[in-house]
PDB file of C-alpha atoms in Angstrom:
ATOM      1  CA  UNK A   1     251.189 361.066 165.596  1.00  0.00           C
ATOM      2  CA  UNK A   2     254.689 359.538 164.367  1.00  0.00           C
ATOM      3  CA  UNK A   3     256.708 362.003 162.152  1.00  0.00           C
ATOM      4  CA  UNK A   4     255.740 359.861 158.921  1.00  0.00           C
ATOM      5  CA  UNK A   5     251.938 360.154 158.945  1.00  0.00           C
ATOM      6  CA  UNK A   6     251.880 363.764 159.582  1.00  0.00           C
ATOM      7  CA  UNK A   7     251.768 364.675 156.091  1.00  0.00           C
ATOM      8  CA  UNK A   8     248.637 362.044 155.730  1.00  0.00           C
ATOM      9  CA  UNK A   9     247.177 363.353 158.383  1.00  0.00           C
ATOM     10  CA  UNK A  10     247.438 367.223 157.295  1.00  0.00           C
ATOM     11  CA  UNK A  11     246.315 365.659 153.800  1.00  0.00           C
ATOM     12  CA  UNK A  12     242.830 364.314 154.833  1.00  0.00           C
ATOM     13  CA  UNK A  13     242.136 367.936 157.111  1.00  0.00           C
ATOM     14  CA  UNK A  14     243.438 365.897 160.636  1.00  0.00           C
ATOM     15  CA  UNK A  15     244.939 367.698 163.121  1.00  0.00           C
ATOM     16  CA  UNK A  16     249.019 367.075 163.574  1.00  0.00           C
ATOM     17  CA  UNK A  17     251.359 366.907 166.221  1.00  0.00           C
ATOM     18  CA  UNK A  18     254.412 366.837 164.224  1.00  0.00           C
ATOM     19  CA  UNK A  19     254.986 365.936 160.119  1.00  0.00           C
ATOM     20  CA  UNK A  20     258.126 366.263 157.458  1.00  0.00           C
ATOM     21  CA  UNK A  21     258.592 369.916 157.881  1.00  0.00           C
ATOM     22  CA  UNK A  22     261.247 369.492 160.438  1.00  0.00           C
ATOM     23  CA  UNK A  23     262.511 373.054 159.503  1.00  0.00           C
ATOM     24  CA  UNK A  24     259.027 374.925 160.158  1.00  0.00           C
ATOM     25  CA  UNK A  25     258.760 373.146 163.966  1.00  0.00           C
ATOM     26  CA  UNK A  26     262.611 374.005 164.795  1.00  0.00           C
ATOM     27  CA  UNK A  27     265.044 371.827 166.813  1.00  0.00           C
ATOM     28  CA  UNK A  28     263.506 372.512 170.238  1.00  0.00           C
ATOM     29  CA  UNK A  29     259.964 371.235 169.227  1.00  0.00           C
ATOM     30  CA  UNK A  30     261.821 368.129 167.810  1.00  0.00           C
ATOM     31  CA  UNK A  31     263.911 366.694 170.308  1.00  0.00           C
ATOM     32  CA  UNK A  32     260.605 367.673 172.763  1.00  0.00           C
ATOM     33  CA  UNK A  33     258.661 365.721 170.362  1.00  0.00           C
ATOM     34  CA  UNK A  34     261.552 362.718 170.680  1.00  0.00           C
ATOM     35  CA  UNK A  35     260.986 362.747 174.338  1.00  0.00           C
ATOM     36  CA  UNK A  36     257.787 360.776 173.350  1.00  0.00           C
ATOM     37  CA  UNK A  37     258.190 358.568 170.391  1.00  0.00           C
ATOM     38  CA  UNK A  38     262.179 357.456 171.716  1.00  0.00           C
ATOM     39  CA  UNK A  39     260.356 356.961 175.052  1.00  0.00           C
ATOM     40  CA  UNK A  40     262.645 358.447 177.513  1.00  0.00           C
ATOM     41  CA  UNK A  41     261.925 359.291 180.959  1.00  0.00           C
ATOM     42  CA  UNK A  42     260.242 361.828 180.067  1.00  0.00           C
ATOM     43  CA  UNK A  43     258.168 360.183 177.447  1.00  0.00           C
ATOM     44  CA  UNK A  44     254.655 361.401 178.906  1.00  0.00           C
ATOM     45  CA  UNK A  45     255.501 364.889 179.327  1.00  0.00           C
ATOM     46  CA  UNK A  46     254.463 366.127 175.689  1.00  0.00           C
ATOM     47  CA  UNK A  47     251.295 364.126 175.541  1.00  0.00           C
ATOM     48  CA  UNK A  48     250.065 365.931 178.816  1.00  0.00           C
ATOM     49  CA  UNK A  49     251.505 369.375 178.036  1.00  0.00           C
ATOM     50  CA  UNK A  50     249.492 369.653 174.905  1.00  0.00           C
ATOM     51  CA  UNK A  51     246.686 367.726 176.081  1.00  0.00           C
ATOM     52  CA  UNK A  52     246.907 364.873 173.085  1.00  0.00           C
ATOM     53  CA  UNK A  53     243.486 363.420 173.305  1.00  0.00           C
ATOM     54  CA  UNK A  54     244.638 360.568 170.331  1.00  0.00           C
ATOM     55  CA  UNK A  55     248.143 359.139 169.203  1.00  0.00           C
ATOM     56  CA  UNK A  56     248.762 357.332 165.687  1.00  0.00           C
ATOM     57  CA  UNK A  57     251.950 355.475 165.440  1.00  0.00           C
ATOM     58  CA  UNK A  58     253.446 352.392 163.242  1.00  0.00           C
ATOM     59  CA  UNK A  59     252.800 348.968 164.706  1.00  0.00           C
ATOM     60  CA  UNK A  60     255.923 347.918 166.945  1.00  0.00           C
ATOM     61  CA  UNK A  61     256.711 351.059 168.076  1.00  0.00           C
ATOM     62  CA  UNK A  62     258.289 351.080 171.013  1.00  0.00           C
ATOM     63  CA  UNK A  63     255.919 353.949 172.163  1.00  0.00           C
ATOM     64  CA  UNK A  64     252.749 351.522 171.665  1.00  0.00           C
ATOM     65  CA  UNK A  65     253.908 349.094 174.094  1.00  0.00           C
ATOM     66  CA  UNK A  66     253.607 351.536 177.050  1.00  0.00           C
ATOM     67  CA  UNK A  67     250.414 353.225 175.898  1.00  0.00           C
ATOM     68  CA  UNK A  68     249.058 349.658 176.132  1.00  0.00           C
ATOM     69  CA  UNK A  69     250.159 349.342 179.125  1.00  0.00           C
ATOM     70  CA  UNK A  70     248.897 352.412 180.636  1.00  0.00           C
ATOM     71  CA  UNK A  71     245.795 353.003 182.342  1.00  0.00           C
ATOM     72  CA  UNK A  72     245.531 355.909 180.714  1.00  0.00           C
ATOM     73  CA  UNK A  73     245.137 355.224 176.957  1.00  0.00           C
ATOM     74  CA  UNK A  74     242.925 352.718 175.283  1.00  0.00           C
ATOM     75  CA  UNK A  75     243.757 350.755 171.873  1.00  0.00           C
ATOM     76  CA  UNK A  76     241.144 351.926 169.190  1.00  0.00           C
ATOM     77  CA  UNK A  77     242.450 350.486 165.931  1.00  0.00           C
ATOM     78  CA  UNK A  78     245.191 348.351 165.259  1.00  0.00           C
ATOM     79  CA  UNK A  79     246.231 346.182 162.000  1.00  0.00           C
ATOM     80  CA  UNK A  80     249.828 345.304 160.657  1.00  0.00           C
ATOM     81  CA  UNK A  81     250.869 349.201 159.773  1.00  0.00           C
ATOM     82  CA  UNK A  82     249.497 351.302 162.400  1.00  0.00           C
ATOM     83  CA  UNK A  83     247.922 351.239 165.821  1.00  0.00           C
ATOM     84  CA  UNK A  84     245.370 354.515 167.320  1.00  0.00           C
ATOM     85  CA  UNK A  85     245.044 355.179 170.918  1.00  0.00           C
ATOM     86  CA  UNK A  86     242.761 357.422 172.493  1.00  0.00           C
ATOM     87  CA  UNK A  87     243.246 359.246 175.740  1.00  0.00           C
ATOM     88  CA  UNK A  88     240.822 357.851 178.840  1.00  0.00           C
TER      89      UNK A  88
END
């Protein structure tokens, strides 16, 4: 999930990735986390490490284009805020 709806998320009883308590996941976890949503070279290595079966992110994210892309996820939802994909 982005960094935004992590609160939501942790609100309605969903599992999170990340959420606004930067200071409780510590600089490492972040910039790891970055390695995904910036999509650097890298960008697939967090997904698979912690086996992320789903990913929620805002609508134009850069990271949506190449989960579309990919074999590997499918497009469950999508509407003008937020697109869901779901691990294959």
């Amino acid at each position: 999930n982005s960094y935004n709806w992590g609160g939501y998320l942790i609100w309605r009883g969903l599992p999170v990735f990340v959420d606004g308590r930067a200071d409780v996941y510590g600089d490492p976890f972040l910039f790891y986390y970055l390695q995904t949503y910036e999509v650097t070279d890298n960008w697939q290595k967090p997904l698979n490490d912690y086996a992320v079966a789903w990913v929620l992110m805002e609508t134009g994210a850069p990271l949506t284009t190449l989960l579309q892309a990919s074999p590997d996820w499918q497009l469950a939802y999508a509407d003008d805020v937020a697109q869901i994909f779901i691990r294959r």
